[in-house]
């Protein structure tokens, strides 16, 4: 039994058993998927089987899955002015992204800095659809080609975005919609057609697959994205380079496992999260849970995510105290932890820097148990009590 309690699944999920087995088996296959001999065909079989499983996770056709080195590369592949959609070959002059995107999207991909516009979010961490519509209107009037990139669920707050409504606005104006589903795929239903997305990014390591593999998925074959890596014509010419067969094998197995487990896991995690939030309030009545208002009045959050803060309880020290107590959590986004910078997500929600510095993210996964939640709450209780004692000591 491990001493550690891992509650940082939004940063990365531990490798699941199905992925481990699929990867071990793939390691025994010597061939290059482009070779015609038996060894090559065996490797090709692994890649195509994984492609089917990844496609099924998001309700797409296997031929529309482009394997990449991860979610970041998938989004940068999508974010280019050169995307044709059948006969619509207009250059996309403008990219619109929300203020809470992951840096892989927020940095604008292959668009020039001046071509990127930011759409506001509400205090609840939800995309402001009115701002989106207002920014799109002049592009529509001008008949200008544009791309919108929105996340399905935010990695820090877990807030699920109104992607379906955004898709209607985007498509009515002749634009294309890319959705970063890196945090939502495998955690909540994520069907490319139901979302109204033209392109979707996903990543293996968020769903129990290996790190360093992902996919850009297209809603239809007619969408053609300018390649980021030109080479030997792999991935139907969309991404050159011999495929990461072992990683892709793990991705496919993890996608299959996540899709199968989704209905039962989601409900169980939502109930553990409710318990956790009740415990946080009981420990300190001034606890703020970010994005919860969203779930009370409209779109909800991922069932596995809590982003909270207790005023004056700094996240940086809390993380160290929790780590020493055997609990791994994160402060806001793991990709930016290590840097002393405030969360751009909380800033976009209007959260003051002093409170943002206290934001702790706890994210659960399929193997999280009630005992894990109890271990976290015991460690959190001890940390908050220590701080309070310390402050009393100073005051005395
Ligand atoms: N998009 C979101 C919302 C993420 O949370 C992350 C990773 O944290 C990424 C994209 C990047 O994915 P990858 O680590 O596979 O490059």
GROMACS .gro file of N, CA, C and O in nm, residues 310-314 317-318 321 380-394:
model
   92
  310UNK      N    1  -0.835   2.942   0.082
  310UNK     CA    2  -0.869   2.998   0.214
  310UNK      C    3  -0.784   3.125   0.224
  310UNK      O    4  -0.661   3.117   0.213
  311UNK      N    5  -0.849   3.242   0.240
  311UNK     CA    6  -0.772   3.366   0.244
  311UNK      C    7  -0.657   3.357   0.345
  311UNK      O    8  -0.674   3.302   0.455
  312UNK      N    9  -0.541   3.404   0.304
  312UNK     CA   10  -0.418   3.406   0.386
  312UNK      C   11  -0.350   3.270   0.402
  312UNK      O   12  -0.245   3.262   0.465
  313UNK      N   13  -0.406   3.164   0.348
  313UNK     CA   14  -0.338   3.034   0.352
  313UNK      C   15  -0.273   3.016   0.215
  313UNK      O   16  -0.337   2.976   0.117
  314UNK      N   17  -0.145   3.051   0.208
  314UNK     CA   18  -0.075   3.056   0.079
  314UNK      C   19  -0.058   2.916   0.019
  314UNK      O   20  -0.018   2.822   0.087
  317UNK      N   21   0.310   2.733   0.035
  317UNK     CA   22   0.347   2.662   0.158
  317UNK      C   23   0.254   2.544   0.183
  317UNK      O   24   0.297   2.439   0.231
  318UNK      N   25   0.127   2.561   0.145
  318UNK     CA   26   0.030   2.451   0.165
  318UNK      C   27   0.073   2.328   0.085
  318UNK      O   28   0.068   2.215   0.134
  321UNK      N   29   0.352   2.151   0.266
  321UNK     CA   30   0.302   2.083   0.387
  321UNK      C   31   0.225   1.957   0.348
  321UNK      O   32   0.242   1.850   0.409
  380UNK      N   33  -0.505   1.874   0.544
  380UNK     CA   34  -0.546   2.015   0.528
  380UNK      C   35  -0.586   2.074   0.664
  380UNK      O   36  -0.548   2.187   0.697
  381UNK      N   37  -0.660   1.997   0.741
  381UNK     CA   38  -0.700   2.042   0.875
  381UNK      C   39  -0.575   2.077   0.956
  381UNK      O   40  -0.568   2.183   1.019
  382UNK      N   41  -0.476   1.988   0.953
  382UNK     CA   42  -0.354   2.009   1.031
  382UNK      C   43  -0.281   2.134   0.983
  382UNK      O   44  -0.234   2.215   1.064
  383UNK      N   45  -0.274   2.153   0.852
  383UNK     CA   46  -0.202   2.269   0.798
  383UNK      C   47  -0.271   2.399   0.839
  383UNK      O   48  -0.206   2.493   0.886
  384UNK      N   49  -0.403   2.405   0.821
  384UNK     CA   50  -0.477   2.528   0.855
  384UNK      C   51  -0.467   2.553   1.005
  384UNK      O   52  -0.444   2.668   1.049
  385UNK      N   53  -0.476   2.448   1.087
  385UNK     CA   54  -0.466   2.465   1.233
  385UNK      C   55  -0.327   2.517   1.271
  385UNK      O   56  -0.315   2.607   1.356
  386UNK      N   57  -0.223   2.464   1.209
  386UNK     CA   58  -0.086   2.509   1.237
  386UNK      C   59  -0.069   2.657   1.208
  386UNK      O   60  -0.008   2.730   1.285
  387UNK      N   61  -0.124   2.698   1.094
  387UNK     CA   62  -0.111   2.839   1.055
  387UNK      C   63  -0.184   2.928   1.155
  387UNK      O   64  -0.133   3.032   1.197
  388UNK      N   65  -0.303   2.886   1.193
  388UNK     CA   66  -0.384   2.965   1.286
  388UNK      C   67  -0.311   2.977   1.419
  388UNK      O   68  -0.300   3.084   1.478
  389UNK      N   69  -0.253   2.861   1.463
  389UNK     CA   70  -0.177   2.859   1.588
  389UNK      C   71  -0.059   2.956   1.578
  389UNK      O   72  -0.035   3.039   1.666
  390UNK      N   73   0.010   2.948   1.464
  390UNK     CA   74   0.126   3.033   1.440
  390UNK      C   75   0.088   3.180   1.450
  390UNK      O   76   0.156   3.260   1.512
  391UNK      N   77  -0.025   3.214   1.387
  391UNK     CA   78  -0.066   3.355   1.387
  391UNK      C   79  -0.101   3.400   1.527
  391UNK      O   80  -0.067   3.510   1.569
  392UNK      N   81  -0.168   3.311   1.603
  392UNK     CA   82  -0.203   3.346   1.742
  392UNK      C   83  -0.075   3.370   1.820
  392UNK      O   84  -0.064   3.464   1.898
  393UNK      N   85   0.026   3.280   1.792
  393UNK     CA   86   0.154   3.293   1.862
  393UNK      C   87   0.218   3.428   1.837
  393UNK      O   88   0.265   3.493   1.929
  394UNK      N   89   0.212   3.471   1.712
  394UNK     CA   90   0.274   3.599   1.675
  394UNK      C   91   0.201   3.714   1.745
  394UNK      O   92   0.260   3.805   1.799
   0.00000   0.00000   0.00000
